[in-house]
Each structure stands twice: as C-alpha cells, then as structure tokens.
Amino acid sequence: MKIFITGGAGFIGSWLTESLIRSGHQVTAMDDLSTGSLNNLKNVINAPGYTFIQDDILTSPVLEKEIRNADCTIHLAAAVGVELVVKDPVRTIMTNVQGTERVLKAASDLSKRCIIASTSEVYGKSTKDTFSESDDLLIGPSTHSRWSYACSKLLDEFMLMAYHRNKDLPGTVVRFFNTVGPRQTGRYGMVIPRFVAAAMKGEDLRVYGTGEQTRCFCHVFDTVRALEKLIPDTSAAGNIYNIGSTRSITILELAKLIIERTNSSSKIAMIPYSEAYEKGFEDMLHRAPDCSKILQSHGWKAEISLEQIIDDVAEYYRNNGF
Ligand code: UDP
C-alpha cells in the first residue's frame, strides 16, 4: 500500500514508518520538524519506497496531492505534550484544528481512507475507573490552557465523524493513552523519558503533585501494531478506538521502579503542580483505557511490559545520548 503520514518524523510517526517500510509498503512522510527530528528517520531516509517532505501541514501546497496519491493517510501531526500545550495554546489550537481540517477535507473530497490521532486527554476530568469510547467527556474551563488540547482534538474527532456521516469519508479516530518508548523526548513534559534520563544522570526525579495519580503506559511498538491493523480495514470507518495499556501505576511507584531498573542513586523530589505547570493546573488523577473494543474487533491488546519500556528507553539513551 501507499501510506502518507503527517508528523512522520515524530516519535510515533517514525516508528510506524519503519515498520511499514519493513513490511514492503511505500511511505511518504510530511513533517515541519518543529517537534519531530530527522534523527528519528536515520533508518529509513534512504530506503526504497520512502519519501520525506519537510513542510507545514497548515500551508503545504502538496498536502492534497499526497493524500490523493496515497491509499491511506495517517494524520499524526499535532502539538503534543502538556507542557507545550500550556505554554503555547494558540499554536496548539491552530495546528490541531486547522491542520486536521485540511487533511479531512482533502481525504473526504477524494474518498480516501484516513486515520487521525486523538488522545486520552479528551476524557478530561471524568472519574471513571476505565474510559471507553462511548463514554461522556468532561472537560475543564476554557480559562485553563490545558483543556485547549483536549478540545482541539475533540473538534478533530467531531469533524471526522461529520465528514463520515455526510460524505462517507472512510475515516477512523484513534485515542492514544500515554504512548511511550525510545525516541520520545522529555522536552515537552512526558514523564517516562524525563524520569529515565534523570535516573541515568543521577539527578532528582521530579514527581508532580502527590504522586498518587495513575497512568497506563503503552509501548510505541504496541501502538504501531494497532495502527497497522486499522490501516487496511475500511470497516473501521466511522469508529473510535482506544489504544493503550491496561496496567495502571502511580507516578510515585513509576519513579521508584525507574530508579530500581536503572540501578540509579537518584532521589525523588516532590514538586507542587503550580511550580511544574501553571497556577490552577488540573491534573487527571486516574486515566486507564478500556481497550475491549479493539481487542474484539482486531484482536489487539498491548503486550509489552512497563519494565521492558523502561529498559528500551534507557538503552536508547545509552546508544544515542540524552
Ligand atoms: N509528571 C511528573 N513529572 C514530570 C512529568 C510529568 O510527575 O517530570 C506527571 C504528570 O503531572 C502526570 C503524569 O506524570 O500526572 C504523566 O505526565 P505526562 O506528561 O507524561 O502525560 P499526561 O498523562 O499528563 O498526558
């Protein structure tokens, strides 16, 4: 197949590209390299069947052409990371809403299969034990920048559903839950690359809030496997799928586990949210996916352990530096 990936030099996009190229597909990737990196493409840049376009999805003159040329578009280009979102809410909203609008309009006009990346952030402040795709969503007030990320992604989802209903767009939404692994940068706030790097350098692991908040971390290789099942499946059109691990861990336990697995002498420092993000910052206490839908429909579940994730991230830093 011919696959077009926006955000193709990013953390998820680059691993997806490698896997697709390995399976004999042709991949064209577009990325403005704002948060993605050419380093992530080292293994594919000269591969037969691979093309890289450095461009911004908001303004690129070839976006529509690339969507036309592909059998499926995977739209991963987005503003990512809670810290980046809190610092730059205008860019978050513009990239996430206008960029997706362009992709969806073109895919719809051309009746092309597309998959767009959404996020577990859309479940917002909901307090259920696990979140399923048809659950109600509870977003915080617009005075708190954090929620602009959830709302912008949610608008993307509504747009896709509207195009699907009115124009038969063969589009699918995936909601990623804390995807982690090698190549993810800690620059925009993500906890695992930050903790592993700090542990390896002997620096403090900075746990925000009480550390009692829980998350489920999914290895990017598992995430890529889920995407590869969805790409050729047009019966997934009009559907939303949670993609994540179901093993839950508190952030404090995570910090201890990372110190143990990296044989580190680092200490844990407890940091108030107001210092870590912004005044009035609201964190989600618990966030776990119900992944039974994609298990039943596509036989997918996350399989790689958290211990393996930590080891893979540590090995990546050992081989590539921080
Ligand atoms: N976190 C932390 N220290 C850090 C970065 C994050 O304690 O250096 C916490 C953060 O407040 C959240 C959890 O770790 O409760 C996961 O954060 P991340 O940004 O990785 O993902 P989120 O689930 O917030 O999207």
Coordinates of C-alpha atoms and ligand atoms in Angstrom, one line a residue:
M1 CA 0.0 0.0 0.0
K2 CA 1.0 3.7 -0.3
I3 CA 0.7 5.4 3.0
F4 CA 1.0 9.1 3.7
I5 CA 2.0 10.1 7.3
T6 CA 1.7 13.6 8.6
G7 CA 4.0 14.2 11.6
G8 CA 6.1 11.4 10.1
A9 CA 9.4 12.5 11.8
G10 CA 7.8 12.4 15.2
F11 CA 8.0 9.7 17.9
I12 CA 5.1 7.6 16.8
G13 CA 5.3 8.5 13.1
S14 CA 8.9 7.4 12.7
W15 CA 8.4 4.0 14.3
L16 CA 5.2 3.5 12.2
T17 CA 7.2 4.4 9.1
E18 CA 10.0 1.9 9.9
S19 CA 7.5 -0.9 10.4
L20 CA 5.5 -0.1 7.3
I21 CA 8.7 0.1 5.1
R22 CA 9.9 -3.3 6.6
S23 CA 6.6 -4.8 5.5
G24 CA 7.1 -3.6 1.9
H25 CA 4.7 -0.6 1.9
Q26 CA 5.6 2.8 0.3
V27 CA 5.6 5.7 2.8
T28 CA 5.6 9.4 2.2
A29 CA 6.0 11.5 5.3
M30 CA 5.5 15.2 5.9
D31 CA 6.8 16.9 9.0
D32 CA 7.8 20.5 9.7
L33 CA 10.4 19.3 12.2
S34 CA 9.1 21.6 14.9
T35 CA 9.0 18.8 17.4
G36 CA 9.9 15.8 15.1
S37 CA 13.5 15.2 14.1
L38 CA 15.5 13.9 11.1
N39 CA 17.4 11.7 13.6
N40 CA 14.3 9.7 14.0
L41 CA 14.4 8.8 10.3
K42 CA 18.0 7.6 10.1
N43 CA 16.9 4.0 9.4
V44 CA 14.5 4.9 6.6
I45 CA 15.7 8.1 4.9
N46 CA 17.5 6.2 2.1
A47 CA 15.1 3.2 2.0
P48 CA 13.4 2.3 -1.3
G49 CA 9.8 3.4 -1.2
Y50 CA 10.4 6.2 1.3
T51 CA 9.9 9.9 0.6
F52 CA 10.3 12.7 3.2
I53 CA 8.8 16.2 2.7
Q54 CA 9.7 18.9 5.1
D55 CA 6.6 21.1 5.2
D56 CA 4.0 22.6 7.5
I57 CA 0.6 20.9 7.1
L58 CA -1.2 24.2 7.5
T59 CA 0.4 25.8 4.4
S60 CA 1.9 22.9 2.4
P61 CA 1.0 23.2 -1.3
V62 CA 1.4 19.5 -1.8
L63 CA -0.7 18.2 1.1
E64 CA -3.8 17.4 -1.1
K65 CA -1.6 15.8 -3.8
E66 CA 0.0 13.5 -1.3
I67 CA -3.4 12.5 0.1
R68 CA -4.6 11.8 -3.4
N69 CA -1.5 9.6 -4.2
A70 CA -1.9 7.5 -1.0
D71 CA -4.2 4.6 -0.2
C72 CA -4.4 5.8 3.4
T73 CA -3.3 8.9 5.3
I74 CA -2.3 8.7 9.0
H75 CA -2.6 12.1 10.5
L76 CA -0.2 12.4 13.4
A77 CA 1.0 16.0 13.0
A78 CA -0.1 17.8 16.2
A79 CA 1.0 20.0 19.0
V80 CA 2.0 17.4 21.7
G81 CA 2.8 17.4 25.4
V82 CA 1.0 19.0 28.2
E83 CA 3.8 21.5 28.9
L84 CA 4.0 22.7 25.3
V85 CA 0.2 23.0 25.2
V86 CA 0.2 25.1 28.4
K87 CA 3.0 27.3 27.1
D88 CA 1.7 27.8 23.6
P89 CA -2.1 27.3 23.5
V90 CA -2.5 29.4 20.2
R91 CA -0.2 27.1 18.3
T92 CA -1.9 24.1 19.8
I93 CA -5.3 25.1 18.6
M94 CA -4.2 26.2 15.2
T95 CA -2.2 23.1 14.4
N96 CA -4.7 20.7 15.8
V97 CA -7.8 22.2 14.4
Q98 CA -6.8 23.9 11.1
G99 CA -4.3 21.1 10.2
T100 CA -6.8 18.4 10.7
E101 CA -9.5 20.3 8.8
R102 CA -7.2 20.4 5.7
V103 CA -6.5 16.7 6.0
L104 CA -10.1 15.7 6.5
K105 CA -11.4 17.9 3.7
A106 CA -9.0 16.5 1.2
A107 CA -9.5 12.9 2.3
S108 CA -13.2 13.4 2.1
D109 CA -13.2 15.1 -1.4
L110 CA -11.1 12.2 -2.7
S111 CA -12.9 9.5 -0.7
K112 CA -9.6 8.3 0.8
R113 CA -9.1 6.3 3.9
C114 CA -7.6 8.2 6.8
I115 CA -6.8 7.7 10.4
I116 CA -6.5 10.6 12.7
A117 CA -4.7 10.6 16.1
S118 CA -6.6 11.8 19.1
T119 CA -5.8 11.5 22.8
S120 CA -7.0 10.2 26.1
E121 CA -7.0 13.8 27.2
V122 CA -10.5 14.0 25.6
Y123 CA -11.8 12.0 28.6
G124 CA -10.8 15.1 30.7
K125 CA -11.8 15.1 34.3
S126 CA -14.1 12.2 34.1
T127 CA -13.6 10.0 37.2
K128 CA -14.5 6.5 35.9
D129 CA -12.1 3.6 36.6
T130 CA -11.7 2.9 32.9
F131 CA -12.7 5.0 29.9
S132 CA -14.5 3.5 26.9
E133 CA -15.0 5.1 23.5
S134 CA -18.7 5.9 24.0
D135 CA -18.3 7.5 27.5
D136 CA -19.3 11.1 28.2
L137 CA -16.4 13.5 28.2
L138 CA -15.9 16.1 31.0
I139 CA -13.6 19.0 30.0
G140 CA -12.4 21.8 32.3
P141 CA -12.9 25.5 31.9
S142 CA -11.5 27.5 28.9
T143 CA -9.5 29.7 31.3
H144 CA -7.2 26.7 31.8
S145 CA -4.9 26.2 28.7
R146 CA -4.5 22.5 29.4
W147 CA -8.1 21.9 28.2
S148 CA -7.5 23.5 24.8
Y149 CA -5.6 20.4 23.8
A150 CA -8.5 18.1 24.7
C151 CA -11.0 20.4 23.0
S152 CA -9.0 20.9 19.8
K153 CA -8.6 17.1 19.5
L154 CA -12.2 16.6 20.2
L155 CA -13.2 19.0 17.5
D156 CA -11.0 16.9 15.1
E157 CA -13.0 13.9 16.1
F158 CA -16.3 15.7 15.5
M159 CA -15.1 16.9 12.1
L160 CA -14.1 13.3 11.1
M161 CA -17.5 12.0 12.3
A162 CA -19.3 14.7 10.4
Y163 CA -17.4 14.0 7.1
H164 CA -18.0 10.3 7.6
R165 CA -21.8 10.8 8.1
N166 CA -22.3 13.5 5.4
K167 CA -19.7 12.5 2.8
D168 CA -18.9 8.8 3.5
L169 CA -15.3 9.6 4.5
P170 CA -13.7 6.3 5.3
G171 CA -12.0 7.8 8.4
T172 CA -11.1 6.3 11.8
V173 CA -10.2 8.0 15.1
V174 CA -7.6 6.5 17.5
R175 CA -7.3 7.8 21.1
F176 CA -3.8 7.2 22.3
F177 CA -3.2 6.7 26.0
N178 CA 0.3 7.6 27.2
T179 CA 2.3 6.2 24.3
V180 CA 5.9 5.9 25.4
G181 CA 9.2 4.3 24.3
P182 CA 12.6 5.1 22.6
R183 CA 12.8 8.4 20.7
Q184 CA 10.2 10.1 22.8
T185 CA 11.6 13.4 24.0
G186 CA 11.1 14.7 27.6
R187 CA 11.3 18.3 26.3
Y188 CA 7.5 18.7 26.2
G189 CA 6.8 17.2 29.6
M190 CA 6.4 13.5 29.1
V191 CA 7.2 11.7 32.3
I192 CA 9.0 8.5 31.2
P193 CA 11.8 10.0 29.1
R194 CA 12.3 12.6 31.9
F195 CA 12.4 10.1 34.7
V196 CA 14.7 7.6 32.9
A197 CA 17.1 10.4 31.8
A198 CA 17.2 11.9 35.3
A199 CA 17.8 8.5 36.9
M200 CA 20.6 7.7 34.5
K201 CA 22.2 11.1 35.1
G202 CA 21.9 10.8 38.9
E203 CA 19.5 13.8 39.1
D204 CA 16.3 14.0 41.1
L205 CA 13.1 12.5 39.6
R206 CA 10.6 15.3 39.9
V207 CA 7.2 13.9 40.8
Y208 CA 4.4 16.4 40.4
G209 CA 1.6 16.7 43.0
T210 CA 1.2 13.8 45.5
G211 CA 2.5 11.2 43.0
E212 CA -0.7 9.3 43.7
Q213 CA -2.1 10.0 40.1
T214 CA -2.0 6.9 37.9
R215 CA -1.4 6.3 34.3
C216 CA -1.1 3.3 31.9
F217 CA 1.9 3.4 29.6
C218 CA 1.8 1.8 26.2
H219 CA 5.0 0.9 24.3
V220 CA 5.1 2.6 20.9
F221 CA 5.7 -0.7 19.2
D222 CA 2.3 -1.9 20.5
T223 CA 0.7 1.3 19.3
V224 CA 2.3 0.8 15.8
R225 CA 0.9 -2.7 15.7
A226 CA -2.6 -1.4 16.4
L227 CA -2.3 1.2 13.6
E228 CA -1.1 -1.4 11.2
K229 CA -4.3 -3.5 11.9
L230 CA -6.5 -0.5 11.3
I231 CA -4.9 1.0 8.2
P232 CA -6.2 -1.6 5.6
D233 CA -9.6 -2.1 7.4
T234 CA -12.2 0.1 5.9
S235 CA -14.8 -1.5 8.2
A236 CA -13.2 0.6 10.9
A237 CA -14.5 3.8 9.2
G238 CA -16.7 5.9 11.5
N239 CA -15.2 4.3 14.6
I240 CA -13.1 5.4 17.5
Y241 CA -10.6 3.1 19.2
N242 CA -8.8 3.4 22.5
I243 CA -5.2 2.3 22.1
G244 CA -3.3 1.9 25.4
S245 CA -2.0 -0.5 28.0
T246 CA -4.3 -1.6 30.9
R247 CA -1.6 -1.8 33.5
S248 CA -2.0 1.2 35.9
I249 CA 0.8 2.6 38.0
T250 CA 1.1 5.6 40.3
I251 CA 3.6 8.2 39.2
L252 CA 5.5 7.8 42.6
E253 CA 5.7 4.0 42.0
L254 CA 6.8 4.7 38.5
A255 CA 9.7 6.8 39.8
K256 CA 10.7 4.1 42.2
L257 CA 10.6 1.4 39.5
I258 CA 12.7 3.5 37.2
I259 CA 15.3 4.1 39.9
E260 CA 15.4 0.4 40.6
R261 CA 15.7 -0.7 37.0
T262 CA 18.4 1.7 36.1
N263 CA 20.4 1.0 39.3
S264 CA 20.3 4.7 40.0
S265 CA 21.3 6.6 43.1
S266 CA 18.8 9.4 42.2
K267 CA 16.3 10.7 44.8
I268 CA 12.7 11.6 44.3
A269 CA 11.7 15.3 44.6
M270 CA 8.0 16.2 45.2
I271 CA 7.1 19.3 43.2
P272 CA 3.8 21.1 43.5
Y273 CA 1.7 21.4 40.3
S274 CA 1.7 25.2 40.5
E275 CA 5.5 25.1 40.2
A276 CA 5.6 22.4 37.5
Y277 CA 2.9 23.9 35.1
E278 CA 0.8 27.0 35.8
K279 CA -1.3 28.3 38.7
G280 CA -4.5 26.4 39.0
F281 CA -3.3 23.5 36.8
E282 CA -5.6 20.5 37.0
D283 CA -4.1 17.0 36.5
M284 CA -6.1 13.9 35.9
L285 CA -6.0 11.7 38.9
H286 CA -6.5 8.4 37.1
R287 CA -6.6 7.5 33.5
A288 CA -7.0 4.0 32.2
P289 CA -8.4 2.8 28.9
D290 CA -11.0 0.2 28.3
C291 CA -9.5 -1.5 25.2
S292 CA -12.1 -4.2 24.8
K293 CA -13.4 -2.7 21.5
I294 CA -10.2 -3.1 19.5
L295 CA -9.5 -6.4 21.2
Q296 CA -12.8 -7.8 19.9
S297 CA -12.7 -6.2 16.5
H298 CA -9.0 -6.6 15.6
G299 CA -7.5 -8.9 18.3
W300 CA -5.2 -6.2 19.5
K301 CA -4.0 -5.6 23.0
A302 CA -0.9 -4.1 24.5
E303 CA 1.7 -6.8 25.2
I304 CA 5.0 -5.1 26.1
S305 CA 5.6 -4.7 29.8
L306 CA 6.4 -1.4 31.6
E307 CA 9.7 -2.9 32.7
Q308 CA 10.6 -3.6 29.0
I309 CA 9.6 0.0 28.2
I310 CA 11.9 1.4 30.8
D311 CA 14.8 -0.9 29.6
D312 CA 14.2 0.2 26.0
V313 CA 14.2 3.9 26.8
A314 CA 17.4 3.5 28.9
E315 CA 19.1 1.6 26.1
Y316 CA 18.1 4.3 23.7
Y317 CA 19.7 7.0 25.8
R318 CA 22.8 4.8 26.3
N319 CA 23.2 4.5 22.5
N320 CA 22.1 8.0 21.4
G321 CA 22.8 10.3 24.3
F322 CA 20.2 12.4 26.1
Ligands
UDP1 N1 4.8 14.1 35.7 C1 5.7 14.2 36.7 N2 7.0 14.7 36.5 C2 7.4 15.1 35.2 C3 6.5 15.0 34.1 C4 5.2 14.5 34.4 O1 5.3 13.9 37.8 O2 8.5 15.4 35.1 C5 3.4 13.6 35.9 C6 2.3 14.5 35.3 O3 1.9 15.5 36.2 C7 1.2 13.4 35.1 C8 2.0 12.2 34.8 O4 3.3 12.4 35.3 O5 0.5 13.2 36.3 C9 2.1 11.8 33.3 O6 2.5 13.0 32.6 P1 2.8 13.1 31.1 O7 3.0 14.5 30.7 O8 3.8 12.0 30.7 O9 1.4 12.6 30.4 P2 -0.1 13.1 30.7 O10 -0.8 11.9 31.2 O11 -0.1 14.2 31.6 O12 -0.6 13.5 29.3

